[in-house]
mmCIF file of C-alpha atoms and ligand atoms in Angstrom:
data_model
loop_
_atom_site.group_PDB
_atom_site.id
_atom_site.type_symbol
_atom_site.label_atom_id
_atom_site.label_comp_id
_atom_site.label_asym_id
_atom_site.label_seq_id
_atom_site.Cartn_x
_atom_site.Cartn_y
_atom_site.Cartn_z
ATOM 1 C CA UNK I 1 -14.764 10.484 8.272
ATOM 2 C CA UNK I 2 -11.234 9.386 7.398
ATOM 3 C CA UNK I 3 -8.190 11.904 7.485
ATOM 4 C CA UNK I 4 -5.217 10.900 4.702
ATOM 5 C CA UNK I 5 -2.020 12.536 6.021
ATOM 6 C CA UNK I 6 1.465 11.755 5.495
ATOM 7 C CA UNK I 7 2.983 9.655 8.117
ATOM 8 C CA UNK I 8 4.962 11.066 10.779
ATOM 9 C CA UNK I 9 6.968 8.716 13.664
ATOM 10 C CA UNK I 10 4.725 9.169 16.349
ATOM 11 C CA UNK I 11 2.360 6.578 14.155
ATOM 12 C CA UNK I 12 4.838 4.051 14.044
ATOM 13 C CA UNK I 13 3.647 1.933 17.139
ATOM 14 C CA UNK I 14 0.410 2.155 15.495
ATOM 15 C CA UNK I 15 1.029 1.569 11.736
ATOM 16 C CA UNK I 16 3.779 -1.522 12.999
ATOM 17 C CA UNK I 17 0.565 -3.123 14.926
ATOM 18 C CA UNK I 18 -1.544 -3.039 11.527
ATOM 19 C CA UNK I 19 1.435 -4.475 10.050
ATOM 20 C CA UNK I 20 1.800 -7.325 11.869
ATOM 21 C CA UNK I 21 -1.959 -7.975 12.376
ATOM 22 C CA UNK I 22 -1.959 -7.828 8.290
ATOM 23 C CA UNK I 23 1.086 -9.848 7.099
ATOM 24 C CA UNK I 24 2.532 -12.704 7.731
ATOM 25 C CA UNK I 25 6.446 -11.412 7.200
ATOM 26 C CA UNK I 26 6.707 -8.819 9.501
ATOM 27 C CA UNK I 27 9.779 -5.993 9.130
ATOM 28 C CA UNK I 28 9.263 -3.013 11.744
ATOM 29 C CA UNK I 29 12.143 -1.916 10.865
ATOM 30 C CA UNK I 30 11.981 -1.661 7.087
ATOM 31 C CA UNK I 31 8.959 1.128 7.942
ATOM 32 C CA UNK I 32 11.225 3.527 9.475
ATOM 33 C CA UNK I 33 13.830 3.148 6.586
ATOM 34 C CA UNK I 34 10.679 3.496 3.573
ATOM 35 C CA UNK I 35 10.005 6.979 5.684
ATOM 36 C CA UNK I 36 13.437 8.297 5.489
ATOM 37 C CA UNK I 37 13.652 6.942 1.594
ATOM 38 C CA UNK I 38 10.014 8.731 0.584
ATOM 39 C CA UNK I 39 8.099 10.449 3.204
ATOM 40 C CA UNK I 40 5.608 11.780 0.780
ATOM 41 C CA UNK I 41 4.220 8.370 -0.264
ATOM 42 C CA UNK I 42 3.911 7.025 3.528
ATOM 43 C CA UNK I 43 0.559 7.854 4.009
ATOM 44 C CA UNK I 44 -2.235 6.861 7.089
ATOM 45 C CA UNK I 45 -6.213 6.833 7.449
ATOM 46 C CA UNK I 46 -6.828 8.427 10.863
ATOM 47 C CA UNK I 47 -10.259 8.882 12.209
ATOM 48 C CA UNK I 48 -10.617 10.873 15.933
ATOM 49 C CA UNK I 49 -6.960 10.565 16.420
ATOM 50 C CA UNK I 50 -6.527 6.470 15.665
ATOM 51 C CA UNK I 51 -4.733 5.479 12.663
ATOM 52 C CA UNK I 52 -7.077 2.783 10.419
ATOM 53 C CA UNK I 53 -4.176 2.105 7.506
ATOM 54 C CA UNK I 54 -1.485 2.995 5.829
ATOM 55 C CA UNK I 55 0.002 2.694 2.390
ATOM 56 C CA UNK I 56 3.408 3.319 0.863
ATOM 57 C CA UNK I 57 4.538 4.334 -2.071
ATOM 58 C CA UNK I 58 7.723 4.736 -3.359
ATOM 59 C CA UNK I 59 9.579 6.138 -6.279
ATOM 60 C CA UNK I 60 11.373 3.785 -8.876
ATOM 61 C CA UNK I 61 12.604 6.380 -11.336
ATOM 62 C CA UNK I 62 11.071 9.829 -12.384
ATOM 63 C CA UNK I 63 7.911 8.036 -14.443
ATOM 64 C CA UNK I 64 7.605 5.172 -12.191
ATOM 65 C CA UNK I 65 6.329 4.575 -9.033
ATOM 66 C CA UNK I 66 5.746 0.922 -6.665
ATOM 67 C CA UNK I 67 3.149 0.808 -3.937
ATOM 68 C CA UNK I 68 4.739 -1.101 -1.610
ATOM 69 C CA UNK I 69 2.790 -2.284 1.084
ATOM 70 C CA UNK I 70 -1.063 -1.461 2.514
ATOM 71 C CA UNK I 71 -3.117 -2.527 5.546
ATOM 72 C CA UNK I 72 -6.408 -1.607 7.164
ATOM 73 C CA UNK I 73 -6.929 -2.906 10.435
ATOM 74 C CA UNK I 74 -9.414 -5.258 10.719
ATOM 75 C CA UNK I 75 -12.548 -3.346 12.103
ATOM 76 C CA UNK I 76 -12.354 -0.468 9.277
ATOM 77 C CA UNK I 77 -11.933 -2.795 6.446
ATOM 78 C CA UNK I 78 -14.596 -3.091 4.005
ATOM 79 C CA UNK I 79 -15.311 0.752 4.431
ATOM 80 C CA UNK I 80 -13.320 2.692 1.343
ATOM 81 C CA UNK I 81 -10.583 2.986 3.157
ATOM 82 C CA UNK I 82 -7.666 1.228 1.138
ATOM 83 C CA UNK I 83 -9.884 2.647 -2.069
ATOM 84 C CA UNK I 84 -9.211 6.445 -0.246
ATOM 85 C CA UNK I 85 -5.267 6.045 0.550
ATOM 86 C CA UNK I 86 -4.633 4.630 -2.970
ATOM 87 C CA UNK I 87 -6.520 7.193 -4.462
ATOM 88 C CA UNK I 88 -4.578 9.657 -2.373
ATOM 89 C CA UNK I 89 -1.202 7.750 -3.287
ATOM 90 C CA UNK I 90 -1.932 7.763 -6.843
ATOM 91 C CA UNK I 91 -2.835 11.891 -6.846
ATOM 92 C CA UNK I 92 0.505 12.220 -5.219
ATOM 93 C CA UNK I 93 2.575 10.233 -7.986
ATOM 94 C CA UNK I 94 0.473 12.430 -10.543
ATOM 95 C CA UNK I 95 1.554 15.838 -9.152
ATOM 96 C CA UNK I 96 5.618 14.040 -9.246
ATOM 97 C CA UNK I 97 4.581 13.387 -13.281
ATOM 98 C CA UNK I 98 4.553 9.362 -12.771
ATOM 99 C CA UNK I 99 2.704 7.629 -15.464
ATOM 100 C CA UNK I 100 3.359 3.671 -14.540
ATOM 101 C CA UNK I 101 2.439 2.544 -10.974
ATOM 102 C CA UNK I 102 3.373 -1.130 -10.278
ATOM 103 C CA UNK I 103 2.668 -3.390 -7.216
ATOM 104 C CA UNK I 104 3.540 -7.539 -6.198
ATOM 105 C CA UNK I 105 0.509 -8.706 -4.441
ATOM 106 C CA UNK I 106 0.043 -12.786 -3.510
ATOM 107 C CA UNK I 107 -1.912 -14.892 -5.903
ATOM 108 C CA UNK I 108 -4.038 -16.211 -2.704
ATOM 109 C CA UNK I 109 -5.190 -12.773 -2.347
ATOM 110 C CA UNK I 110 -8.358 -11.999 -3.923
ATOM 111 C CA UNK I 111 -9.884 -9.253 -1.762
ATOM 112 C CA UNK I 112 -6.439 -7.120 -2.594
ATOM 113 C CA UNK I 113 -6.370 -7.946 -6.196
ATOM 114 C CA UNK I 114 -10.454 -6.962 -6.242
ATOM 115 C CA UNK I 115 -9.431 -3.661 -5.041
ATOM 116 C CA UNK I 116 -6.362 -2.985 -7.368
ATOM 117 C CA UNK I 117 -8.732 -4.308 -10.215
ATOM 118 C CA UNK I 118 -11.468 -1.564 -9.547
ATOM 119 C CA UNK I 119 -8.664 0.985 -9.516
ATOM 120 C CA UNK I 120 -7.474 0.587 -12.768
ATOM 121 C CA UNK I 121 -4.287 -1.844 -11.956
ATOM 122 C CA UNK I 122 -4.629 -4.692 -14.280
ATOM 123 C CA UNK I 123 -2.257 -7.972 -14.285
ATOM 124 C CA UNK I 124 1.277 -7.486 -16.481
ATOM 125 C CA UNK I 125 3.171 -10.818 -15.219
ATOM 126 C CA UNK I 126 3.638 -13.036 -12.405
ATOM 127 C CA UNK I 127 6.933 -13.923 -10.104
ATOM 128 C CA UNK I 128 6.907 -17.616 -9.273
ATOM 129 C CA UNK I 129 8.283 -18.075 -5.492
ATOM 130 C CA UNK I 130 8.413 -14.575 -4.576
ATOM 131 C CA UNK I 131 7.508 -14.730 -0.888
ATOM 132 C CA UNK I 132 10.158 -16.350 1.368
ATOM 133 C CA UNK I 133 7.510 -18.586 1.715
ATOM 134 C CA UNK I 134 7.317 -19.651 -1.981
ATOM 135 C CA UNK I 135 4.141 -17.910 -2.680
ATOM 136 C CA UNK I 136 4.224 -16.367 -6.057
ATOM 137 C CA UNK I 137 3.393 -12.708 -6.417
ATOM 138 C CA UNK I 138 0.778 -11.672 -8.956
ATOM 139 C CA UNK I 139 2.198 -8.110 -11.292
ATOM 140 C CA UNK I 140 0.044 -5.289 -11.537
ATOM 141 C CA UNK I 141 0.194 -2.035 -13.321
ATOM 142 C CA UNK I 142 -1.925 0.939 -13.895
ATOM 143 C CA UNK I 143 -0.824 3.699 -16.180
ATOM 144 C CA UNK I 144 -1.706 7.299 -14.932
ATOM 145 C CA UNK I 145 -2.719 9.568 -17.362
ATOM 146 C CA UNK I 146 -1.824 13.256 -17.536
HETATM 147 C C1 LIG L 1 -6.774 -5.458 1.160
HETATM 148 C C2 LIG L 1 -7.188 -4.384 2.165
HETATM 149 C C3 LIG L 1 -6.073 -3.344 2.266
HETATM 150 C C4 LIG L 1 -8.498 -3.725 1.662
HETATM 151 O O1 LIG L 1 -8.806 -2.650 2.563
HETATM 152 P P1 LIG L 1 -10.287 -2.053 2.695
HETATM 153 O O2 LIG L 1 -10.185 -0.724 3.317
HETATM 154 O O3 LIG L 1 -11.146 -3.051 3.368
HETATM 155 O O4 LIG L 1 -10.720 -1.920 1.156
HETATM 156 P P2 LIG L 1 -11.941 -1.056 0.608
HETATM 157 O O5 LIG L 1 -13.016 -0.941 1.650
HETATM 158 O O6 LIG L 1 -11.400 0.204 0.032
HETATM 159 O O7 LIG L 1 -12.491 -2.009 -0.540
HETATM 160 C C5 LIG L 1 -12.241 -1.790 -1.891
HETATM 161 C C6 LIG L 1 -12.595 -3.037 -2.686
HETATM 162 O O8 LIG L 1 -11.786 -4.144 -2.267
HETATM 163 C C7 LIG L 1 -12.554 -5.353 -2.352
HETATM 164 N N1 LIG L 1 -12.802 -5.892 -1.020
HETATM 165 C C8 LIG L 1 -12.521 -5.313 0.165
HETATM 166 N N2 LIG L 1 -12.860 -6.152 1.173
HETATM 167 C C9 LIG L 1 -13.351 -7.261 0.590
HETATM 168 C C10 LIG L 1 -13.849 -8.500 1.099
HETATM 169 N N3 LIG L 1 -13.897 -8.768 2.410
HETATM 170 N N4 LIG L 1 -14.265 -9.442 0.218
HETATM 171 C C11 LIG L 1 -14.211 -9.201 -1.106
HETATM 172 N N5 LIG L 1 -13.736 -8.039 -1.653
HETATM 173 C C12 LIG L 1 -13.328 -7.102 -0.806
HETATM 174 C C13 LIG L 1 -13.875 -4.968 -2.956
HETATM 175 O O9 LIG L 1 -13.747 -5.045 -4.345
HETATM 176 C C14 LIG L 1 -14.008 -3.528 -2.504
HETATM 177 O O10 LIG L 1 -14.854 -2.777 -3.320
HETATM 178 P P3 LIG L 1 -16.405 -2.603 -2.910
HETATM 179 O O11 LIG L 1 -16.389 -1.911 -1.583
HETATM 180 O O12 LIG L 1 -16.960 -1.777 -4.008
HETATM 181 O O13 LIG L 1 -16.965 -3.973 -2.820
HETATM 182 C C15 LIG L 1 -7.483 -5.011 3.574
HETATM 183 O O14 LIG L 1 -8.337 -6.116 3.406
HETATM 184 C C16 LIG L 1 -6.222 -5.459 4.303
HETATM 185 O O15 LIG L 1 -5.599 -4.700 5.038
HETATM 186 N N6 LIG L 1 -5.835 -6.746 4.086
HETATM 187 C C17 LIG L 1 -4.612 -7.279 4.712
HETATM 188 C C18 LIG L 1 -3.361 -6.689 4.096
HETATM 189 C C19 LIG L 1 -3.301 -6.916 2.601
HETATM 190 O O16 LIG L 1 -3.710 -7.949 2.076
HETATM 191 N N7 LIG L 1 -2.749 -5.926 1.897
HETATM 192 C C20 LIG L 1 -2.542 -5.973 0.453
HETATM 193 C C21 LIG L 1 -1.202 -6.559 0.182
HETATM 194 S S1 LIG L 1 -0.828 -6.572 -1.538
#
């Protein structure tokens, strides 16, 4: 059973490991600074004390919010729990009275797009060379409703 909590510091070493397992431009320090900007939408999966993922989400404006980034490490994927933290996420943006919910994810990947699909996000655009690799980022929205 999976525990969704905010994130506190003592996670960091933890959530930075995911991180870095999960994406291939790594910022450590760009964590600490989305926890200071919006602690409410830094969230982790723990399970008997170990944290399995994390999301972030942060507020654009009043009616808009961006989930930033989300990883599950690799031997609790493919068991709800991404599906749980977004859930959890999006609750959290309804109780601040967002209705649009935005997100960049690569056009390589599939398994996240799959997931944002069955949660409602559905494609709006794409950014041509938006990784500093010169990947281009897929658009997504979903539109909460109140
Ligand atoms: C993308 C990621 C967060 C999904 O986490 P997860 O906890 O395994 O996801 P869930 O178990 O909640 O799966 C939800 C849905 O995602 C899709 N999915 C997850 N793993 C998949 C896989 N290996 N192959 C195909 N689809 C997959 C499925 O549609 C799944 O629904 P289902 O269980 O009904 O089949 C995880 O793979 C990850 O950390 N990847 C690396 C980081 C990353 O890509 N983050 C997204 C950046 S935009």
């Amino acid at each position: 059973m999976f525990l969704i909590r905010q994130f506190t510091p003592k996670d960091f070493q933890q959530v930075i490991s995911i991180e870095k397992d999960a994406f291939r431009e790594h910022d450590p320090f760009l964590y600490m600074k989305l926890y200071e900007m919006s602690s409410e939408g830094f969230l982790v999966a723990e399970k008997d004390g170990i944290i399995a993922g994390f999301v972030v989400g942060i507020l654009i404006s009043d009616i808009e919010g961006k989930i930033f980034s989300i990883a599950v490490n690799k031997k609790n994927r493919g068991c709800g729990v991404a599906t749980l933290l977004i859930k959890t996420l999006l609750n959290t943006f309804r109780k601040k009275g967002v209705t649009n919910v935005e997100l960049e994810v690569r056009k390589s990947n599939l398994i996240a797009q799959e997931l944002y699909q069955k949660l409602g996000f559905y494609v709006i655009g794409m950014a041509p060379r938006y990784y500093c690799d010169g990947e281009s980022a897929i658009i997504m929205r979903k539109i909460i409703n109140h």
